[in-house]
């Protein structure tokens, strides 16, 4: 089945220690998105890639970076995690064009000690 | 930007009951998606519905784009329906941008 895969599902890191979250997709979609979701809140878009073009949301902290080495993979790097970065991180993909559905991966739950 | 509001914020049902969740959006959108977030955190696509009515088993959705609202109907609810239901307005900006509502937290009791 075509899908969006995230690894790891659970990640524990220490305050200030860089961490990388991974997303891959078999849907061959042009667009990949990263969201942050904190407890009892809706997902919040951090940034997205349209092919190789990176689009950052205005209020995304500089601490968050992303890489997309090819169509299938996208990474979220948190350079110096703080306690406030503990959250669920969701990756999503969609085709290009305004009438394409967005599909989400299972998420990575990040704990910062 | 687009504002999306959902009601009710919380809902408790007895197993077997029916319910209607509402989503209002402030401006025209290209599309509207409904999701169910399960207890493990995964967002599961329910409907992709810019207008009209769609049905999938016990669930159905209706979007009236001209009046800027969408409804999600759950019939004969089951405990596995518990979780958070999000609607999201979709607009294009170098990607399909989702503006999420605040969600409806549903608990179905056996």
Short mmCIF file of C-alpha atoms in Angstrom, two decimals:
data_model
loop_
_atom_site.label_atom_id
_atom_site.label_comp_id
_atom_site.label_asym_id
_atom_site.label_seq_id
_atom_site.Cartn_x
_atom_site.Cartn_y
_atom_site.Cartn_z
CA UNK A 1 0.00 0.00 0.00
CA UNK A 2 1.17 3.52 -0.79
CA UNK A 3 1.88 5.32 2.43
CA UNK A 4 3.70 7.92 4.50
CA UNK A 5 6.22 6.46 6.95
CA UNK A 6 7.82 8.19 9.91
CA UNK A 7 10.77 7.02 11.95
CA UNK A 8 11.19 6.69 14.79
CA UNK A 9 7.70 6.61 16.26
CA UNK A 10 9.05 7.71 19.64
CA UNK A 11 12.18 9.76 20.20
CA UNK A 12 13.72 10.82 23.47
CA UNK A 13 16.46 13.43 23.47
CA UNK A 14 18.20 15.61 25.98
CA UNK A 15 17.85 19.35 26.29
CA UNK A 16 20.10 20.93 23.67
CA UNK A 17 21.06 17.69 21.92
CA UNK A 18 20.33 17.80 18.16
CA UNK A 19 17.76 15.37 16.86
CA UNK A 20 16.61 14.35 13.37
CA UNK A 21 13.19 12.96 12.50
CA UNK A 22 12.63 11.09 9.27
CA UNK A 23 9.73 10.88 6.82
CA UNK A 24 9.44 8.84 3.66
CA UNK A 25 6.63 8.34 1.19
CA UNK A 26 5.72 5.87 -1.51
CA UNK A 27 2.98 8.07 -2.99
CA UNK A 28 5.38 9.93 -5.32
CA UNK A 29 3.85 13.23 -4.18
CA UNK A 30 5.50 16.54 -5.05
CA UNK A 31 4.71 18.27 -1.77
CA UNK A 32 5.86 17.25 1.70
CA UNK A 33 4.89 19.03 4.93
CA UNK A 34 6.05 19.05 8.55
CA UNK A 35 3.64 19.86 11.37
CA UNK A 36 4.09 20.23 15.10
CA UNK A 37 1.20 19.21 17.34
CA UNK A 38 1.16 19.89 21.06
CA UNK A 39 -1.26 18.33 23.51
CA UNK A 40 -4.93 19.25 22.96
CA UNK A 41 -4.07 21.50 20.01
CA UNK A 42 -4.50 21.27 16.27
CA UNK A 43 -1.44 20.55 14.11
CA UNK A 44 0.62 23.62 13.25
CA UNK A 45 2.50 23.81 9.96
CA UNK A 46 6.24 24.38 10.34
CA UNK A 47 7.30 24.30 6.67
CA UNK A 48 6.79 22.45 3.42
CA UNK A 49 8.62 21.50 0.25
CA UNK A 50 7.13 21.85 -3.20
CA UNK A 51 9.54 19.61 -5.08
CA UNK A 52 12.91 21.08 -4.00
CA UNK A 53 11.52 24.51 -3.14
CA UNK A 54 11.48 25.12 0.60
CA UNK A 55 8.65 27.19 2.10
CA UNK A 56 9.07 28.25 5.72
CA UNK A 57 6.19 29.50 7.84
CA UNK A 58 6.87 32.98 9.21
CA UNK A 59 6.62 31.94 12.86
CA UNK A 60 8.70 28.75 12.66
CA UNK A 61 11.71 29.12 15.00
CA UNK A 62 15.19 29.03 13.46
CA UNK A 63 15.87 26.02 15.66
CA UNK A 64 13.87 23.94 13.18
CA UNK A 65 15.41 23.03 9.83
CA UNK A 66 14.46 20.62 7.08
CA UNK A 67 16.10 18.74 4.25
CA UNK A 68 14.61 16.96 1.27
CA UNK A 69 17.35 15.02 -0.52
CA UNK A 70 14.95 13.40 -3.00
CA UNK A 71 11.24 13.03 -3.77
CA UNK A 72 10.72 10.21 -1.29
CA UNK A 73 12.48 11.49 1.84
CA UNK A 74 12.22 14.54 4.05
CA UNK A 75 13.95 15.21 7.37
CA UNK A 76 13.19 17.52 10.28
CA UNK A 77 16.25 18.68 12.21
CA UNK A 78 15.88 20.30 15.62
CA UNK A 79 19.24 21.87 16.33
CA UNK A 80 18.94 22.53 20.04
CA UNK A 81 15.74 21.07 21.44
CA UNK A 82 14.17 22.85 24.36
CA UNK A 83 11.55 21.56 26.75
CA UNK A 84 8.94 23.47 24.75
CA UNK A 85 9.72 21.44 21.64
CA UNK A 86 8.30 18.27 23.15
CA UNK A 87 5.40 17.44 20.86
CA UNK A 88 4.08 15.12 18.19
CA UNK A 89 5.68 15.81 14.80
CA UNK A 90 3.58 14.89 11.80
CA UNK A 91 4.74 14.54 8.22
CA UNK A 92 2.25 14.81 5.37
CA UNK A 93 2.29 14.68 1.58
CA UNK A 94 0.08 15.79 -1.27
CA UNK A 95 0.14 15.98 -5.03
CA UNK A 96 0.63 19.32 -6.74
CA UNK A 97 -2.39 21.44 -7.61
CA UNK A 98 -5.16 22.87 -5.51
CA UNK A 99 -7.40 19.81 -5.50
CA UNK A 100 -5.20 17.16 -3.99
CA UNK A 101 -5.80 15.47 -0.69
CA UNK A 102 -3.16 15.63 2.03
CA UNK A 103 -2.10 12.37 3.70
CA UNK A 104 -0.40 12.08 7.07
CA UNK A 105 2.14 9.71 8.52
CA UNK A 106 1.73 8.14 11.98
CA UNK A 107 3.85 10.83 13.66
CA UNK A 108 6.93 10.88 15.87
CA UNK A 109 6.37 11.72 19.52
CA UNK A 110 9.36 13.68 20.81
CA UNK A 111 10.24 13.84 24.48
CA UNK A 112 12.89 16.30 25.69
CA UNK A 113 14.53 15.55 29.05
CA UNK B 1 -6.35 34.23 6.71
CA UNK B 2 -9.03 31.60 6.83
CA UNK B 3 -10.62 30.90 10.21
CA UNK B 4 -12.08 27.47 10.92
CA UNK B 5 -14.31 26.78 13.91
CA UNK B 6 -15.62 23.43 15.06
CA UNK B 7 -18.45 22.57 17.39
CA UNK B 8 -19.00 21.10 19.83
CA UNK B 9 -15.50 21.04 21.36
CA UNK B 10 -16.32 17.95 23.42
CA UNK B 11 -18.92 15.23 22.98
CA UNK B 12 -19.74 12.14 25.00
CA UNK B 13 -21.97 9.50 23.45
CA UNK B 14 -23.36 6.19 24.48
CA UNK B 15 -22.45 3.41 22.07
CA UNK B 16 -25.06 3.19 19.32
CA UNK B 17 -26.01 6.87 19.38
CA UNK B 18 -25.81 9.21 16.39
CA UNK B 19 -24.08 12.57 16.29
CA UNK B 20 -23.41 15.59 14.08
CA UNK B 21 -20.18 17.58 14.17
CA UNK B 22 -20.05 21.02 12.60
CA UNK B 23 -17.27 22.96 10.88
CA UNK B 24 -17.63 26.63 9.90
CA UNK B 25 -15.05 28.41 7.78
CA UNK B 26 -14.66 32.13 7.27
CA UNK B 27 -13.69 32.40 3.63
CA UNK B 28 -13.86 30.43 0.45
CA UNK B 29 -11.61 27.41 0.37
CA UNK B 30 -10.52 25.15 -2.47
CA UNK B 31 -11.48 22.12 -0.48
CA UNK B 32 -12.31 20.75 2.93
CA UNK B 33 -10.88 17.70 4.66
CA UNK B 34 -12.19 15.79 7.69
CA UNK B 35 -9.78 13.75 9.80
CA UNK B 36 -10.03 11.42 12.76
CA UNK B 37 -7.05 11.47 15.11
CA UNK B 38 -6.88 8.15 16.92
CA UNK B 39 -5.56 7.73 20.48
CA UNK B 40 -2.09 6.98 19.10
CA UNK B 41 -1.97 10.32 17.35
CA UNK B 42 -2.36 9.32 13.72
CA UNK B 43 -4.52 11.55 11.53
CA UNK B 44 -6.74 9.37 9.39
CA UNK B 45 -8.41 10.84 6.32
CA UNK B 46 -12.17 10.58 6.46
CA UNK B 47 -13.46 12.84 3.70
CA UNK B 48 -12.16 15.22 1.09
CA UNK B 49 -15.29 17.19 0.27
CA UNK B 50 -15.42 20.66 -1.35
CA UNK B 51 -19.18 20.48 -1.73
CA UNK B 52 -22.06 18.02 -1.71
CA UNK B 53 -22.43 14.85 0.30
CA UNK B 54 -20.25 11.76 0.62
CA UNK B 55 -20.79 8.58 2.59
CA UNK B 56 -18.39 5.95 3.85
CA UNK B 57 -20.01 3.25 5.96
CA UNK B 58 -21.43 4.76 9.15
CA UNK B 59 -19.90 8.14 8.40
CA UNK B 60 -21.11 10.76 6.00
CA UNK B 61 -20.22 14.39 5.35
CA UNK B 62 -21.95 17.33 3.73
CA UNK B 63 -20.31 20.59 2.70
CA UNK B 64 -22.34 23.64 1.72
CA UNK B 65 -19.61 25.82 0.26
CA UNK B 66 -21.89 28.80 -0.46
CA UNK B 67 -22.79 28.96 3.25
CA UNK B 68 -19.26 28.03 4.41
CA UNK B 69 -19.96 25.06 6.59
CA UNK B 70 -19.51 21.32 6.63
CA UNK B 71 -21.15 18.63 8.74
CA UNK B 72 -19.84 15.20 9.73
CA UNK B 73 -22.45 12.61 10.68
CA UNK B 74 -21.59 9.57 12.74
CA UNK B 75 -24.31 6.96 12.98
CA UNK B 76 -24.50 3.99 15.36
CA UNK B 77 -21.34 5.14 17.12
CA UNK B 78 -18.81 2.59 18.37
CA UNK B 79 -16.11 2.86 21.03
CA UNK B 80 -13.51 2.82 18.25
CA UNK B 81 -14.94 6.12 16.99
CA UNK B 82 -13.45 7.83 20.05
CA UNK B 83 -10.72 10.38 19.43
CA UNK B 84 -10.49 13.88 18.02
CA UNK B 85 -12.17 14.93 14.79
CA UNK B 86 -10.58 17.78 12.87
CA UNK B 87 -11.82 19.61 9.85
CA UNK B 88 -9.42 21.67 7.76
CA UNK B 89 -10.01 24.26 5.07
CA UNK B 90 -7.68 23.80 2.12
CA UNK B 91 -6.24 26.56 -0.05
CA UNK B 92 -3.37 26.57 -2.49
CA UNK B 93 -0.11 28.42 -1.79
CA UNK B 94 2.75 26.46 -3.38
CA UNK B 95 1.18 23.50 -1.65
CA UNK B 96 -2.19 22.55 -0.23
CA UNK B 97 -2.33 24.64 2.92
CA UNK B 98 -4.56 23.30 5.67
CA UNK B 99 -6.16 25.59 8.23
CA UNK B 100 -7.36 23.34 11.02
CA UNK B 101 -10.29 23.89 13.30
CA UNK B 102 -9.85 23.34 17.02
CA UNK B 103 -11.23 19.81 16.84
CA UNK B 104 -14.11 17.94 18.46
CA UNK B 105 -13.04 15.48 21.15
CA UNK B 106 -15.41 12.49 21.05
CA UNK B 107 -15.72 9.82 23.67
CA UNK B 108 -18.01 6.87 22.99
CA UNK B 109 -18.88 4.90 26.10
CA UNK B 110 -19.77 1.20 25.98
#
